[in-house]
CSV table of C-alpha atoms in Angstrom, one decimal:
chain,number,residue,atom,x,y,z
A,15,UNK,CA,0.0,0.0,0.0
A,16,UNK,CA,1.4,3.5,-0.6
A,17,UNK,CA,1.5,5.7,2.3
A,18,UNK,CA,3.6,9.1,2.9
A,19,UNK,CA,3.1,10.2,6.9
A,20,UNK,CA,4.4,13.5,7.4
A,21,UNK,CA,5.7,14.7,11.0
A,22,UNK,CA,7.7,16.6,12.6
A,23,UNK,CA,5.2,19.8,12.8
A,24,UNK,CA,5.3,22.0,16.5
A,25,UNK,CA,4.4,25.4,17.8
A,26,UNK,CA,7.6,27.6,16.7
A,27,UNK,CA,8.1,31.0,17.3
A,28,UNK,CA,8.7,33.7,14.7
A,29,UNK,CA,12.2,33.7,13.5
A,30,UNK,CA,12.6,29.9,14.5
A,31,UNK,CA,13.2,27.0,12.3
A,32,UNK,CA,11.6,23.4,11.9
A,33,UNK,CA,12.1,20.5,10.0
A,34,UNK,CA,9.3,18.2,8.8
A,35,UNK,CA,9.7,15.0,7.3
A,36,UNK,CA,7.7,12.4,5.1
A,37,UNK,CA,8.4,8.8,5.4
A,38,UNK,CA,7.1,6.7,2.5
A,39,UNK,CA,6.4,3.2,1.7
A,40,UNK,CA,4.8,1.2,-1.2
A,41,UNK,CA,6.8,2.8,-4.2
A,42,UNK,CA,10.3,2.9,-5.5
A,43,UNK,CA,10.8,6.3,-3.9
A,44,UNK,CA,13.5,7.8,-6.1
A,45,UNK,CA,11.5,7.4,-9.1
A,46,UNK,CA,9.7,10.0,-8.0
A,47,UNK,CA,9.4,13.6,-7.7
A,48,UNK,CA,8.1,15.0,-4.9
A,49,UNK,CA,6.0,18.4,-3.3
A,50,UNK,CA,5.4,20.3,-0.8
A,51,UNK,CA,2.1,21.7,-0.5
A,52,UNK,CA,0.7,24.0,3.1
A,53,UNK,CA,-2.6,25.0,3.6
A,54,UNK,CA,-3.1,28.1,6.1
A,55,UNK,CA,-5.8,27.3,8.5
A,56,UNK,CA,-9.4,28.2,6.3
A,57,UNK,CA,-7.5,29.0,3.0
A,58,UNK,CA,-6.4,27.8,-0.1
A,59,UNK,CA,-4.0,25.6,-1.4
A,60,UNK,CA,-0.7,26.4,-1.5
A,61,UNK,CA,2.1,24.8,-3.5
A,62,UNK,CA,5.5,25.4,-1.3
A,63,UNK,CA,8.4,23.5,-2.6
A,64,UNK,CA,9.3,20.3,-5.2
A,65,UNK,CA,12.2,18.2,-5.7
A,66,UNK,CA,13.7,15.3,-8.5
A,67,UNK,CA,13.7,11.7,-8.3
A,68,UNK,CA,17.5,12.2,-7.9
A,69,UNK,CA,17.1,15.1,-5.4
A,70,UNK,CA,19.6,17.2,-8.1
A,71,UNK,CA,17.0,19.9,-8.6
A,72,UNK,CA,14.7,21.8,-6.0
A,73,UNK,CA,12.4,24.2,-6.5
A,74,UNK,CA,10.3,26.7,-4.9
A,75,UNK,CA,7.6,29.3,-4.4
A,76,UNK,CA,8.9,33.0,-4.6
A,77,UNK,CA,7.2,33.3,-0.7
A,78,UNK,CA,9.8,30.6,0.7
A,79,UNK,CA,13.2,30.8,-1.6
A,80,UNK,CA,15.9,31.7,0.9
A,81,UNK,CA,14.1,30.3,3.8
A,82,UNK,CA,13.3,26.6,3.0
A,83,UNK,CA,15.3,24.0,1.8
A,84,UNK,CA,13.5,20.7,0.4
A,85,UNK,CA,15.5,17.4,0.3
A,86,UNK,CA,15.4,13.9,0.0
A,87,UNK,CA,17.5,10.7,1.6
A,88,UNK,CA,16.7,7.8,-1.5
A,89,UNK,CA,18.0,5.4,1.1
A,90,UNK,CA,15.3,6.4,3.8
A,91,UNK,CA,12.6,6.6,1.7
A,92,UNK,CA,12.2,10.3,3.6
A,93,UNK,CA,11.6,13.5,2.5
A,94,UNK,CA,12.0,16.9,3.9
A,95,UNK,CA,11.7,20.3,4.8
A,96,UNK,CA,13.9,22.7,6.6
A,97,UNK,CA,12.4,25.6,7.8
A,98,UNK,CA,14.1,28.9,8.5
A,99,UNK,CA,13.3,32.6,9.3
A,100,UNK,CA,9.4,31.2,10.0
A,101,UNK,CA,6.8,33.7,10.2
A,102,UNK,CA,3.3,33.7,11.2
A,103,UNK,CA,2.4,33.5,7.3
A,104,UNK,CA,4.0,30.1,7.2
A,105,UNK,CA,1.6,28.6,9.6
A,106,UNK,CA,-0.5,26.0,7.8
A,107,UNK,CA,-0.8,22.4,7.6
A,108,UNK,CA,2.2,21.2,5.8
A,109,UNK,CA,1.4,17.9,3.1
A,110,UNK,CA,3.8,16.1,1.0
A,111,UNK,CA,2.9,14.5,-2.3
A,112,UNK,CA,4.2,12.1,-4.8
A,113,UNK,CA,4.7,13.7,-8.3
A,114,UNK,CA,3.2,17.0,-9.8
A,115,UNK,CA,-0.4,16.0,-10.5
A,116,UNK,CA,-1.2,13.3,-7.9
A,117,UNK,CA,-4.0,10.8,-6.4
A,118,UNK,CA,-1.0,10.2,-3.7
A,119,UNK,CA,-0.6,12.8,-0.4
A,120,UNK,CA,-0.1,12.3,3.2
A,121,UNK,CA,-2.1,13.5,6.2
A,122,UNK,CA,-0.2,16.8,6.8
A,123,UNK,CA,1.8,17.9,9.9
A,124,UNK,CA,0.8,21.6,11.5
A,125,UNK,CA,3.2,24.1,11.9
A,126,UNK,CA,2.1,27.3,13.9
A,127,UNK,CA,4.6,30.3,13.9
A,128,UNK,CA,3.5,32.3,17.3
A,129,UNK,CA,5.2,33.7,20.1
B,25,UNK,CA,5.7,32.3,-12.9
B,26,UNK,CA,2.2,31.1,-13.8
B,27,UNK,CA,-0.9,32.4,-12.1
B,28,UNK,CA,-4.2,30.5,-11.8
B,29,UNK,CA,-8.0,32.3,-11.8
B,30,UNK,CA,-10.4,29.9,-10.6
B,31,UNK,CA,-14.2,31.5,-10.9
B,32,UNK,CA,-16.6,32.0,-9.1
B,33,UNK,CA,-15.1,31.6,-5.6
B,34,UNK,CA,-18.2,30.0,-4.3
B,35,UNK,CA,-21.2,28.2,-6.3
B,36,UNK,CA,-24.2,27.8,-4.6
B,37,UNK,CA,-26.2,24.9,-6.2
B,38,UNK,CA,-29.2,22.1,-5.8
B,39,UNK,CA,-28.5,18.3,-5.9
B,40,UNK,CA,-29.0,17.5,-9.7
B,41,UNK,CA,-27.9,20.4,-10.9
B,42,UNK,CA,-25.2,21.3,-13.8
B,43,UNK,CA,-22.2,23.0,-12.6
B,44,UNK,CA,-19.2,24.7,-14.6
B,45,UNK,CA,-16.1,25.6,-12.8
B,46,UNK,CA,-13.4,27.8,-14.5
B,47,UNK,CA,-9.9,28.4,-14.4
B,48,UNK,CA,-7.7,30.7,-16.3
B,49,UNK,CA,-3.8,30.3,-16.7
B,50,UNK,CA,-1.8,33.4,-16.7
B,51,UNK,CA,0.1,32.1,-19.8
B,52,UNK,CA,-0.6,29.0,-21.9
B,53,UNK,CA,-0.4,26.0,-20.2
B,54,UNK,CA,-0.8,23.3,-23.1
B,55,UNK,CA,-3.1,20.4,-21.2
B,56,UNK,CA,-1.2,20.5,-18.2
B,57,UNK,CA,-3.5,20.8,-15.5
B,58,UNK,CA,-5.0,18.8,-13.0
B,59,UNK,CA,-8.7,19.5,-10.6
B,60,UNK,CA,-9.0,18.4,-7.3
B,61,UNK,CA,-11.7,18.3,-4.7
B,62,UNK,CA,-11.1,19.1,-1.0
B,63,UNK,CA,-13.7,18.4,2.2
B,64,UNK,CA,-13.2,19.6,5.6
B,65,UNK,CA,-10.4,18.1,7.5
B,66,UNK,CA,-8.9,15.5,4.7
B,67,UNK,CA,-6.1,15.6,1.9
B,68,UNK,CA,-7.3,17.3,-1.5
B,69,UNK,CA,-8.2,14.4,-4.2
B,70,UNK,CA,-7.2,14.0,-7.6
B,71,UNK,CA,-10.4,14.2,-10.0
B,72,UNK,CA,-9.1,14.6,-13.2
B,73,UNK,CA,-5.1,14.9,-14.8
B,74,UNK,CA,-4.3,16.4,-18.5
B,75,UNK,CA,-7.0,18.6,-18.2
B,76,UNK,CA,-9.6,15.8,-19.6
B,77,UNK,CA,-8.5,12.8,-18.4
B,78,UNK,CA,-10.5,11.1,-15.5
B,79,UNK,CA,-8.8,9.7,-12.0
B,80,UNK,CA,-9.5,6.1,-11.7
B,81,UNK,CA,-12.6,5.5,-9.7
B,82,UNK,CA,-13.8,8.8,-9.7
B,83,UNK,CA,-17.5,9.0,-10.6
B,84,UNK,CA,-18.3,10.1,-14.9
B,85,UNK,CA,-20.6,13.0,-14.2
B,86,UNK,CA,-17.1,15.2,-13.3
B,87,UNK,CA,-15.5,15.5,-16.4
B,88,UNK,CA,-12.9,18.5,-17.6
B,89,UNK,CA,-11.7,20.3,-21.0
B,90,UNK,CA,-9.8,22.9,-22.0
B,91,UNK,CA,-5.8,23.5,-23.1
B,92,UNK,CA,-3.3,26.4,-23.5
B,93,UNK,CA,-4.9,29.2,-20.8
B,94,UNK,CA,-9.0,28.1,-20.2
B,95,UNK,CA,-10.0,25.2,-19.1
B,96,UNK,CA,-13.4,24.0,-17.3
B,97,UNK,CA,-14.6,21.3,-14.7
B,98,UNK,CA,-18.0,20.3,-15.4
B,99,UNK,CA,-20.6,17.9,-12.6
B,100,UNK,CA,-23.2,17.1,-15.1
B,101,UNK,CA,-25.6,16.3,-12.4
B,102,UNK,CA,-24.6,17.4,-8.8
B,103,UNK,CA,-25.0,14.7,-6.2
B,104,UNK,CA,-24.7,15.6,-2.6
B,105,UNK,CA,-21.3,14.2,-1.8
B,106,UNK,CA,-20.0,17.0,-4.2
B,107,UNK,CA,-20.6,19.9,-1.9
B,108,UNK,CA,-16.9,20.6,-0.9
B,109,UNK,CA,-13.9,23.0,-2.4
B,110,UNK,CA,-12.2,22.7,-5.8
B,111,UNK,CA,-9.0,23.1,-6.9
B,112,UNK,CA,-6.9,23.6,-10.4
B,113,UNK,CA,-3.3,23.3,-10.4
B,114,UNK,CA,-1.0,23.9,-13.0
B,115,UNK,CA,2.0,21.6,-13.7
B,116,UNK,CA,3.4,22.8,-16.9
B,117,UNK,CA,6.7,24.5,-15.5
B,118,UNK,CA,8.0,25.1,-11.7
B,119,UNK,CA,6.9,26.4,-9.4
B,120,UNK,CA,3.4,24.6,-9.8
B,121,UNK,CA,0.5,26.5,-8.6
B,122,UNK,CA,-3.0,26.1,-7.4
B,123,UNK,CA,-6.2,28.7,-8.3
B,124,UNK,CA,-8.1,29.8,-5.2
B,125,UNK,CA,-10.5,27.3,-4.8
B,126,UNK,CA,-14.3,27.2,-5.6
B,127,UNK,CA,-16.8,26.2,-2.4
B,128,UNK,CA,-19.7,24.4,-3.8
B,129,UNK,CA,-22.3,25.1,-1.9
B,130,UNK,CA,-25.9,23.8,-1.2
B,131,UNK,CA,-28.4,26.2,-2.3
């Protein structure tokens, strides 16, 4: 069965960092690209960060570059997120998802940014 | 980067009803693009990928069309299990990006 579980998600306080993590299981992981995808609490959709099968290319939305850093360990089937420099914007419920257009998310891990 | 117009923001409709969603790429997307529906509390779900094509086991009255900027989501016959949020998302070029939703609601 496929499964990504996220984790890692806390109550930070602005100007902290965080790193979440997404463990997967029933796929070959590093065929795969991968996303990051938060939803602020009542809003919208947000796509955050991706990265390649290989992990050789990242990408990200203009509202994160410089702050985040998405990357992958093939070996551990795991996928992550560093967080730096978090604001209260960057609260949300963080999700991870296999490939661009995809039947295939986890659950989500909340982050809140609040002194 | 590419920006995605989803209208209207909310749809207030009756069970058995047509519906029409819309979303409007920024520049042209060829048939890149994928619709999703969200409910309260749960991971969005992929309805429909290459802007026609339909997610295994996902019912026939949602189908999609479009390419290059316009594209539409079409319920041919609204069942009650379709009140919840839509989504289009773009996957043409990096970063991806989603429109702002569309809350279905019951009239």
């Amino acid at each position: 069965e496929v499964q990504l579980v996220e984790s890692g998600g806390g109550l930070v306080q602005p100007g902290g960092s965080l790193r979440v993590s997404c463990a997967v299981s029933g796929f070959t992981f590093s065929t795969y690209a991968m996303s990051w995808v938060r939803q602020a609490p009542g809003k919208g959709l947000e796509w955050v960060s991706g990265i390649s099968g290989s992990g050789g290319s990242t990408y990200y939305a203009e509202s994160v570059k410089g702050r985040f850093t998405i990357s992958r360990d093939n070996s551990k089937h795991t996928l992550y997120l560093q967080m730096n420099s978090l604001r209260a914007e960057d609260t949300a419920l963080y999700y991870c998802a296999r490939g661009l257009a995809t039947p295939i998310w986890g659950q989500g891990t909340m982050v809140t940014v609040s002194s | 980067d590419i920006q995605m117009t989803q209208s209207p923001s909310t749809l207030s409709a009756s069970v058995g009803d047509r519906v029409t969603i819309t979303c409007r790429a920024s520049q042209s997307i060829n048939t890149w693009l994928a619709w999703y529906q969200q409910k309260p509390g749960k991971a969005p779900k992929l309805l429909i990928h290459r802007a026609s094509s339909l997610e295994s086991g996902v019912p026939s009255r949602f189908s999609g069309s479009g390419s290059g900027t316009e594209f539409t989501l079409t319920i041919s016959s609204l069942r009650p299990d379709d009140f919840a949020t839509y989504y289009c998302q773009q996957y043409d070029s990096y970063p991806l990006s989603f429109g702002g939703g569309t809350k279905m609601e019951i009239k």
